[in-house]
């Protein structure tokens, strides 16, 4: 796996050296890196915001990395997108992970347990809108996105919708460092206090993005 990761990175970087900016003439971009899953958003409750609010229950403790995040230290997400005009891109992404930290909540507070090292697979189609032109920046490229997809956690599969935000720092005209966060909302029933069934999650990703496809 380590050698495969190195080969993928080398090939994509070589392609990127001959690319231009992603636009109507250079419409393609690929991204790859690591992702983290956090089930805290399905646990409810929360103490860091005004008590009882919806935002508190879903998004407090969003960056409790050590306690709540599930991370595989390998290449665990890939994506490809195509620019379609007016700052919009459409694409397809896939990710894998292993959930060994599952957050629940009862009258005593939050608890983190291992539901059985459940394997996670996710795939989605998405549309993304870049705010780079609004900022008139050559380096900083923030964006908003919305995805529709399908997730599998352990033996359970379910549909999802994923609003998200992200930002790319373009180190050159072809290669950038990308960070993104999305709320992977489950459309299925779930048993929060018993076991991981079909939880909503926060998914964070960090990696490289390379633009290419000059006509």
PDB file of C-alpha atoms in Angstrom:
ATOM      1  CA  UNK A   1       0.000   0.000   0.000  1.00  0.00           C
ATOM      2  CA  UNK A   2       2.841   2.418   0.827  1.00  0.00           C
ATOM      3  CA  UNK A   3       4.457   1.858  -2.573  1.00  0.00           C
ATOM      4  CA  UNK A   4       1.110   2.228  -4.349  1.00  0.00           C
ATOM      5  CA  UNK A   5       0.490   5.548  -2.612  1.00  0.00           C
ATOM      6  CA  UNK A   6       3.906   6.828  -3.703  1.00  0.00           C
ATOM      7  CA  UNK A   7       3.294   5.812  -7.314  1.00  0.00           C
ATOM      8  CA  UNK A   8      -0.131   7.491  -7.425  1.00  0.00           C
ATOM      9  CA  UNK A   9       1.262  10.713  -5.970  1.00  0.00           C
ATOM     10  CA  UNK A  10       4.221  10.752  -8.365  1.00  0.00           C
ATOM     11  CA  UNK A  11       2.072  10.178 -11.464  1.00  0.00           C
ATOM     12  CA  UNK A  12      -0.464  12.855 -10.528  1.00  0.00           C
ATOM     13  CA  UNK A  13       2.230  15.405  -9.751  1.00  0.00           C
ATOM     14  CA  UNK A  14       3.958  14.767 -13.072  1.00  0.00           C
ATOM     15  CA  UNK A  15       0.654  15.295 -14.897  1.00  0.00           C
ATOM     16  CA  UNK A  16       0.095  18.464 -12.920  1.00  0.00           C
ATOM     17  CA  UNK A  17       3.402  20.008 -13.954  1.00  0.00           C
ATOM     18  CA  UNK A  18       2.056  20.332 -17.499  1.00  0.00           C
ATOM     19  CA  UNK A  19      -1.369  21.651 -16.536  1.00  0.00           C
ATOM     20  CA  UNK A  20      -2.953  25.062 -16.377  1.00  0.00           C
ATOM     21  CA  UNK A  21      -5.727  26.474 -14.190  1.00  0.00           C
ATOM     22  CA  UNK A  22      -9.018  24.566 -14.070  1.00  0.00           C
ATOM     23  CA  UNK A  23     -11.361  26.416 -16.438  1.00  0.00           C
ATOM     24  CA  UNK A  24     -13.197  25.849 -19.715  1.00  0.00           C
ATOM     25  CA  UNK A  25      -9.906  24.992 -21.449  1.00  0.00           C
ATOM     26  CA  UNK A  26      -8.468  22.942 -18.579  1.00  0.00           C
ATOM     27  CA  UNK A  27     -11.538  21.478 -16.955  1.00  0.00           C
ATOM     28  CA  UNK A  28     -10.313  18.519 -14.904  1.00  0.00           C
ATOM     29  CA  UNK A  29      -9.070  18.213 -11.329  1.00  0.00           C
ATOM     30  CA  UNK A  30      -8.180  15.209  -9.176  1.00  0.00           C
ATOM     31  CA  UNK A  31      -7.826  15.185  -5.404  1.00  0.00           C
ATOM     32  CA  UNK A  32      -6.575  12.590  -2.952  1.00  0.00           C
ATOM     33  CA  UNK A  33      -5.520  12.355   0.685  1.00  0.00           C
ATOM     34  CA  UNK A  34      -6.754  11.240   4.094  1.00  0.00           C
ATOM     35  CA  UNK A  35     -10.174  11.626   5.696  1.00  0.00           C
ATOM     36  CA  UNK A  36     -11.533  11.630   9.262  1.00  0.00           C
ATOM     37  CA  UNK A  37     -15.011  10.647  10.467  1.00  0.00           C
ATOM     38  CA  UNK A  38     -16.705  11.999  13.606  1.00  0.00           C
ATOM     39  CA  UNK A  39     -20.055  10.550  14.781  1.00  0.00           C
ATOM     40  CA  UNK A  40     -20.539  13.189  17.500  1.00  0.00           C
ATOM     41  CA  UNK A  41     -23.167  14.934  15.386  1.00  0.00           C
ATOM     42  CA  UNK A  42     -25.514  11.942  15.861  1.00  0.00           C
ATOM     43  CA  UNK A  43     -25.119  11.881  19.655  1.00  0.00           C
ATOM     44  CA  UNK A  44     -27.088  15.075  20.358  1.00  0.00           C
ATOM     45  CA  UNK A  45     -26.712  17.263  23.434  1.00  0.00           C
ATOM     46  CA  UNK A  46     -23.750  19.589  23.849  1.00  0.00           C
ATOM     47  CA  UNK A  47     -22.331  22.008  26.403  1.00  0.00           C
ATOM     48  CA  UNK A  48     -20.260  24.537  24.472  1.00  0.00           C
ATOM     49  CA  UNK A  49     -23.172  26.488  22.977  1.00  0.00           C
ATOM     50  CA  UNK A  50     -26.476  27.716  24.439  1.00  0.00           C
ATOM     51  CA  UNK A  51     -28.056  24.602  25.922  1.00  0.00           C
ATOM     52  CA  UNK A  52     -30.760  22.871  23.929  1.00  0.00           C
ATOM     53  CA  UNK A  53     -30.022  24.459  20.564  1.00  0.00           C
ATOM     54  CA  UNK A  54     -29.908  22.378  17.379  1.00  0.00           C
ATOM     55  CA  UNK A  55     -26.458  23.708  16.485  1.00  0.00           C
ATOM     56  CA  UNK A  56     -25.128  22.816  19.930  1.00  0.00           C
ATOM     57  CA  UNK A  57     -26.361  19.257  19.713  1.00  0.00           C
ATOM     58  CA  UNK A  58     -24.926  18.558  16.278  1.00  0.00           C
ATOM     59  CA  UNK A  59     -21.744  20.578  16.022  1.00  0.00           C
ATOM     60  CA  UNK A  60     -20.252  21.196  19.470  1.00  0.00           C
ATOM     61  CA  UNK A  61     -16.861  19.528  20.052  1.00  0.00           C
ATOM     62  CA  UNK A  62     -16.330  19.521  16.296  1.00  0.00           C
ATOM     63  CA  UNK A  63     -12.540  19.326  16.607  1.00  0.00           C
ATOM     64  CA  UNK A  64     -12.066  16.827  19.439  1.00  0.00           C
ATOM     65  CA  UNK A  65      -9.523  15.065  17.245  1.00  0.00           C
ATOM     66  CA  UNK A  66      -7.981  12.733  19.820  1.00  0.00           C
ATOM     67  CA  UNK A  67     -11.273  11.662  21.409  1.00  0.00           C
ATOM     68  CA  UNK A  68     -13.748  11.509  18.515  1.00  0.00           C
ATOM     69  CA  UNK A  69     -12.051  11.349  15.123  1.00  0.00           C
ATOM     70  CA  UNK A  70     -11.582   8.106  13.188  1.00  0.00           C
ATOM     71  CA  UNK A  71      -8.577   8.361  10.860  1.00  0.00           C
ATOM     72  CA  UNK A  72      -6.831   5.814   8.643  1.00  0.00           C
ATOM     73  CA  UNK A  73      -3.150   6.748   8.129  1.00  0.00           C
ATOM     74  CA  UNK A  74      -3.267   5.832   4.421  1.00  0.00           C
ATOM     75  CA  UNK A  75      -4.618   7.244   1.185  1.00  0.00           C
ATOM     76  CA  UNK A  76      -8.333   7.083   2.054  1.00  0.00           C
ATOM     77  CA  UNK A  77     -10.204   9.401  -0.286  1.00  0.00           C
ATOM     78  CA  UNK A  78     -10.063  10.271  -3.977  1.00  0.00           C
ATOM     79  CA  UNK A  79     -12.106  12.591  -6.120  1.00  0.00           C
ATOM     80  CA  UNK A  80     -12.371  13.823  -9.685  1.00  0.00           C
ATOM     81  CA  UNK A  81     -14.229  16.911 -10.879  1.00  0.00           C
ATOM     82  CA  UNK A  82     -14.917  18.784 -14.085  1.00  0.00           C
ATOM     83  CA  UNK A  83     -15.409  22.514 -14.460  1.00  0.00           C
ATOM     84  CA  UNK A  84     -18.728  23.319 -16.186  1.00  0.00           C
ATOM     85  CA  UNK A  85     -18.668  27.124 -16.152  1.00  0.00           C
ATOM     86  CA  UNK A  86     -19.575  30.133 -14.014  1.00  0.00           C
ATOM     87  CA  UNK A  87     -17.372  28.888 -11.110  1.00  0.00           C
ATOM     88  CA  UNK A  88     -19.287  25.582 -10.899  1.00  0.00           C
ATOM     89  CA  UNK A  89     -17.744  22.103 -10.986  1.00  0.00           C
ATOM     90  CA  UNK A  90     -19.347  18.679 -10.796  1.00  0.00           C
ATOM     91  CA  UNK A  91     -17.623  15.529  -9.658  1.00  0.00           C
ATOM     92  CA  UNK A  92     -17.495  12.148  -7.999  1.00  0.00           C
ATOM     93  CA  UNK A  93     -15.645  11.193  -4.810  1.00  0.00           C
ATOM     94  CA  UNK A  94     -15.079   8.065  -2.766  1.00  0.00           C
ATOM     95  CA  UNK A  95     -13.672   7.401   0.699  1.00  0.00           C
ATOM     96  CA  UNK A  96     -12.972   4.568   3.111  1.00  0.00           C
ATOM     97  CA  UNK A  97     -12.364   4.492   6.844  1.00  0.00           C
ATOM     98  CA  UNK A  98     -12.718   2.366   9.984  1.00  0.00           C
ATOM     99  CA  UNK A  99     -14.939   3.479  12.862  1.00  0.00           C
ATOM    100  CA  UNK A 100     -13.462   2.513  16.222  1.00  0.00           C
ATOM    101  CA  UNK A 101     -14.616   5.656  18.079  1.00  0.00           C
ATOM    102  CA  UNK A 102     -18.398   5.975  18.225  1.00  0.00           C
ATOM    103  CA  UNK A 103     -19.856   8.850  20.269  1.00  0.00           C
ATOM    104  CA  UNK A 104     -23.084   8.415  22.245  1.00  0.00           C
ATOM    105  CA  UNK A 105     -24.761  10.470  24.960  1.00  0.00           C
ATOM    106  CA  UNK A 106     -26.875   9.695  28.040  1.00  0.00           C
ATOM    107  CA  UNK A 107     -27.761  11.544  31.251  1.00  0.00           C
ATOM    108  CA  UNK A 108     -24.129  11.367  32.408  1.00  0.00           C
ATOM    109  CA  UNK A 109     -22.753  13.005  29.273  1.00  0.00           C
ATOM    110  CA  UNK A 110     -20.855  11.885  26.178  1.00  0.00           C
ATOM    111  CA  UNK A 111     -19.265   8.466  25.890  1.00  0.00           C
ATOM    112  CA  UNK A 112     -16.932   7.064  23.260  1.00  0.00           C
ATOM    113  CA  UNK A 113     -16.937   3.329  22.575  1.00  0.00           C
ATOM    114  CA  UNK A 114     -15.705   0.929  19.916  1.00  0.00           C
ATOM    115  CA  UNK A 115     -18.636  -0.543  17.936  1.00  0.00           C
ATOM    116  CA  UNK A 116     -16.370  -3.232  16.468  1.00  0.00           C
ATOM    117  CA  UNK A 117     -13.907  -1.497  14.140  1.00  0.00           C
ATOM    118  CA  UNK A 118     -16.658  -1.070  11.545  1.00  0.00           C
ATOM    119  CA  UNK A 119     -15.507  -0.583   7.980  1.00  0.00           C
ATOM    120  CA  UNK A 120     -16.860   2.504   6.254  1.00  0.00           C
ATOM    121  CA  UNK A 121     -17.219   3.128   2.516  1.00  0.00           C
ATOM    122  CA  UNK A 122     -18.743   6.217   0.966  1.00  0.00           C
ATOM    123  CA  UNK A 123     -19.341   7.428  -2.577  1.00  0.00           C
ATOM    124  CA  UNK A 124     -21.116  10.558  -3.771  1.00  0.00           C
ATOM    125  CA  UNK A 125     -21.696  12.868  -6.666  1.00  0.00           C
ATOM    126  CA  UNK A 126     -21.339  16.554  -5.903  1.00  0.00           C
ATOM    127  CA  UNK A 127     -21.596  20.065  -7.251  1.00  0.00           C
ATOM    128  CA  UNK A 128     -19.128  22.700  -6.046  1.00  0.00           C
ATOM    129  CA  UNK A 129     -19.062  26.477  -6.357  1.00  0.00           C
ATOM    130  CA  UNK A 130     -15.716  28.275  -6.137  1.00  0.00           C
ATOM    131  CA  UNK A 131     -15.435  31.671  -4.457  1.00  0.00           C
ATOM    132  CA  UNK A 132     -11.929  32.328  -5.758  1.00  0.00           C
ATOM    133  CA  UNK A 133     -12.985  34.896  -8.355  1.00  0.00           C
ATOM    134  CA  UNK A 134     -15.045  36.776  -5.749  1.00  0.00           C
ATOM    135  CA  UNK A 135     -11.929  37.106  -3.572  1.00  0.00           C
ATOM    136  CA  UNK A 136      -9.771  37.961  -6.582  1.00  0.00           C
ATOM    137  CA  UNK A 137      -7.074  35.740  -5.121  1.00  0.00           C
ATOM    138  CA  UNK A 138      -4.564  33.584  -6.975  1.00  0.00           C
ATOM    139  CA  UNK A 139      -3.660  31.492  -3.910  1.00  0.00           C
ATOM    140  CA  UNK A 140      -6.747  31.107  -1.705  1.00  0.00           C
ATOM    141  CA  UNK A 141      -9.682  29.245  -3.247  1.00  0.00           C
ATOM    142  CA  UNK A 142     -12.649  28.711  -0.861  1.00  0.00           C
ATOM    143  CA  UNK A 143     -15.729  26.818  -1.994  1.00  0.00           C
ATOM    144  CA  UNK A 144     -19.130  25.490  -0.970  1.00  0.00           C
ATOM    145  CA  UNK A 145     -20.509  22.149  -2.105  1.00  0.00           C
ATOM    146  CA  UNK A 146     -23.486  19.815  -1.983  1.00  0.00           C
ATOM    147  CA  UNK A 147     -23.299  16.072  -2.498  1.00  0.00           C
ATOM    148  CA  UNK A 148     -25.719  13.146  -2.791  1.00  0.00           C
ATOM    149  CA  UNK A 149     -24.346   9.720  -2.039  1.00  0.00           C
ATOM    150  CA  UNK A 150     -24.404   6.307  -0.474  1.00  0.00           C
ATOM    151  CA  UNK A 151     -22.587   5.099   2.637  1.00  0.00           C
ATOM    152  CA  UNK A 152     -21.864   1.657   4.070  1.00  0.00           C
ATOM    153  CA  UNK A 153     -20.960   1.215   7.738  1.00  0.00           C
ATOM    154  CA  UNK A 154     -20.430  -2.358   8.859  1.00  0.00           C
ATOM    155  CA  UNK A 155     -23.381  -4.360   7.503  1.00  0.00           C
ATOM    156  CA  UNK A 156     -25.597  -1.319   6.981  1.00  0.00           C
ATOM    157  CA  UNK A 157     -25.982   0.884   3.904  1.00  0.00           C
ATOM    158  CA  UNK A 158     -27.872   4.152   3.615  1.00  0.00           C
ATOM    159  CA  UNK A 159     -28.373   7.252   1.484  1.00  0.00           C
ATOM    160  CA  UNK A 160     -26.789  10.589   2.409  1.00  0.00           C
ATOM    161  CA  UNK A 161     -26.809  14.273   1.540  1.00  0.00           C
ATOM    162  CA  UNK A 162     -23.632  16.251   2.243  1.00  0.00           C
ATOM    163  CA  UNK A 163     -23.422  20.054   2.413  1.00  0.00           C
ATOM    164  CA  UNK A 164     -19.822  21.154   2.810  1.00  0.00           C
ATOM    165  CA  UNK A 165     -17.192  23.852   2.720  1.00  0.00           C
ATOM    166  CA  UNK A 166     -13.558  23.726   1.688  1.00  0.00           C
ATOM    167  CA  UNK A 167     -10.497  25.736   0.817  1.00  0.00           C
ATOM    168  CA  UNK A 168      -7.513  25.146  -1.437  1.00  0.00           C
ATOM    169  CA  UNK A 169      -4.162  26.864  -1.087  1.00  0.00           C
ATOM    170  CA  UNK A 170      -2.576  26.842  -4.530  1.00  0.00           C
ATOM    171  CA  UNK A 171       1.162  26.362  -4.053  1.00  0.00           C
ATOM    172  CA  UNK A 172       1.519  26.638  -7.830  1.00  0.00           C
ATOM    173  CA  UNK A 173      -0.818  27.019 -10.798  1.00  0.00           C
ATOM    174  CA  UNK A 174      -1.306  23.269 -10.881  1.00  0.00           C
ATOM    175  CA  UNK A 175      -0.928  21.803  -7.388  1.00  0.00           C
ATOM    176  CA  UNK A 176      -2.768  22.831  -4.228  1.00  0.00           C
ATOM    177  CA  UNK A 177      -3.273  21.765  -0.629  1.00  0.00           C
ATOM    178  CA  UNK A 178      -6.958  21.161   0.075  1.00  0.00           C
ATOM    179  CA  UNK A 179      -8.908  20.991   3.341  1.00  0.00           C
ATOM    180  CA  UNK A 180     -12.646  20.292   3.363  1.00  0.00           C
ATOM    181  CA  UNK A 181     -15.401  19.577   5.889  1.00  0.00           C
ATOM    182  CA  UNK A 182     -18.857  18.221   5.130  1.00  0.00           C
ATOM    183  CA  UNK A 183     -21.905  17.130   7.099  1.00  0.00           C
ATOM    184  CA  UNK A 184     -22.819  13.638   5.870  1.00  0.00           C
ATOM    185  CA  UNK A 185     -26.509  13.543   6.759  1.00  0.00           C
ATOM    186  CA  UNK A 186     -28.117  10.099   6.940  1.00  0.00           C
ATOM    187  CA  UNK A 187     -31.629   9.534   5.561  1.00  0.00           C
ATOM    188  CA  UNK A 188     -32.167   6.282   7.456  1.00  0.00           C
ATOM    189  CA  UNK A 189     -33.351   5.279  10.916  1.00  0.00           C
ATOM    190  CA  UNK A 190     -30.594   4.770  13.468  1.00  0.00           C
ATOM    191  CA  UNK A 191     -30.214   3.389  16.986  1.00  0.00           C
ATOM    192  CA  UNK A 192     -27.820   5.883  18.518  1.00  0.00           C
ATOM    193  CA  UNK A 193     -27.413   4.417  22.015  1.00  0.00           C
ATOM    194  CA  UNK A 194     -27.163   0.740  20.998  1.00  0.00           C
ATOM    195  CA  UNK A 195     -24.796   0.474  18.048  1.00  0.00           C
ATOM    196  CA  UNK A 196     -23.662   2.245  14.910  1.00  0.00           C
ATOM    197  CA  UNK A 197     -26.460   1.685  12.404  1.00  0.00           C
ATOM    198  CA  UNK A 198     -26.744   4.591   9.999  1.00  0.00           C
ATOM    199  CA  UNK A 199     -25.316   7.647  11.749  1.00  0.00           C
ATOM    200  CA  UNK A 200     -24.885  11.107  10.358  1.00  0.00           C
ATOM    201  CA  UNK A 201     -21.231  12.159  10.545  1.00  0.00           C
ATOM    202  CA  UNK A 202     -18.845  15.025  10.078  1.00  0.00           C
ATOM    203  CA  UNK A 203     -16.199  14.119   7.512  1.00  0.00           C
ATOM    204  CA  UNK A 204     -12.957  16.087   7.238  1.00  0.00           C
ATOM    205  CA  UNK A 205     -10.386  15.613   4.490  1.00  0.00           C
ATOM    206  CA  UNK A 206      -6.872  16.876   3.857  1.00  0.00           C
ATOM    207  CA  UNK A 207      -4.837  16.250   0.752  1.00  0.00           C
ATOM    208  CA  UNK A 208      -3.579  17.423  -2.616  1.00  0.00           C
ATOM    209  CA  UNK A 209      -5.542  18.614  -5.624  1.00  0.00           C
ATOM    210  CA  UNK A 210      -4.079  18.757  -9.121  1.00  0.00           C
ATOM    211  CA  UNK A 211      -5.600  20.496 -12.168  1.00  0.00           C
ATOM    212  CA  UNK A 212      -5.078  19.332 -15.738  1.00  0.00           C
ATOM    213  CA  UNK A 213      -6.739  18.740 -19.090  1.00  0.00           C
ATOM    214  CA  UNK A 214      -5.428  21.505 -21.337  1.00  0.00           C
ATOM    215  CA  UNK A 215      -7.043  21.327 -24.760  1.00  0.00           C
TER     216      UNK A 215
END
